[in-house]
């Protein structure tokens, strides 16, 4: 027989896969991988490391601030809690 053109063969194979499986590849949301030079790769890694360390520092500062705020919220020098011990009640 005559050879099948590659495009037709690809369509036939795809139709066969559609017939035998429901599995689908997820859509490609990002551009395909590309080759980088060592210098570009190192620069990107350094940039990512700095961004990661900055994010970690912000997270640590946020956690510390939350802890301090919790302690400060409980401290009420002019509030009700400081006046309770001063109330004297006669039991008689």
XYZ file of C-alpha atoms in Angstrom, residues 18-50:
33
model
C -9.539 9.009 22.301
C -11.410 5.759 21.716
C -9.507 3.679 24.279
C -8.896 6.133 27.162
C -10.458 9.103 28.896
C -7.082 10.330 30.160
C -6.137 13.778 28.905
C -3.002 15.817 29.321
C -3.513 19.018 31.297
C -3.454 22.208 29.235
C -0.068 23.877 28.984
C -0.315 27.102 31.003
C 3.317 28.088 30.700
C 5.660 28.387 27.787
C 7.683 25.275 26.998
C 11.087 24.781 28.604
C 14.024 26.569 27.052
C 17.767 26.225 27.359
C 19.620 28.814 29.433
C 23.265 29.624 29.727
C 24.981 28.852 33.038
C 25.217 32.589 33.788
C 21.474 33.112 33.250
C 20.681 30.070 35.354
C 22.878 31.250 38.233
C 21.383 34.755 38.069
C 17.853 33.324 38.227
C 18.773 31.032 41.122
C 20.297 33.927 43.070
C 17.214 36.049 42.410
C 14.899 33.255 43.526
C 16.981 32.633 46.661
C 16.851 36.336 47.576
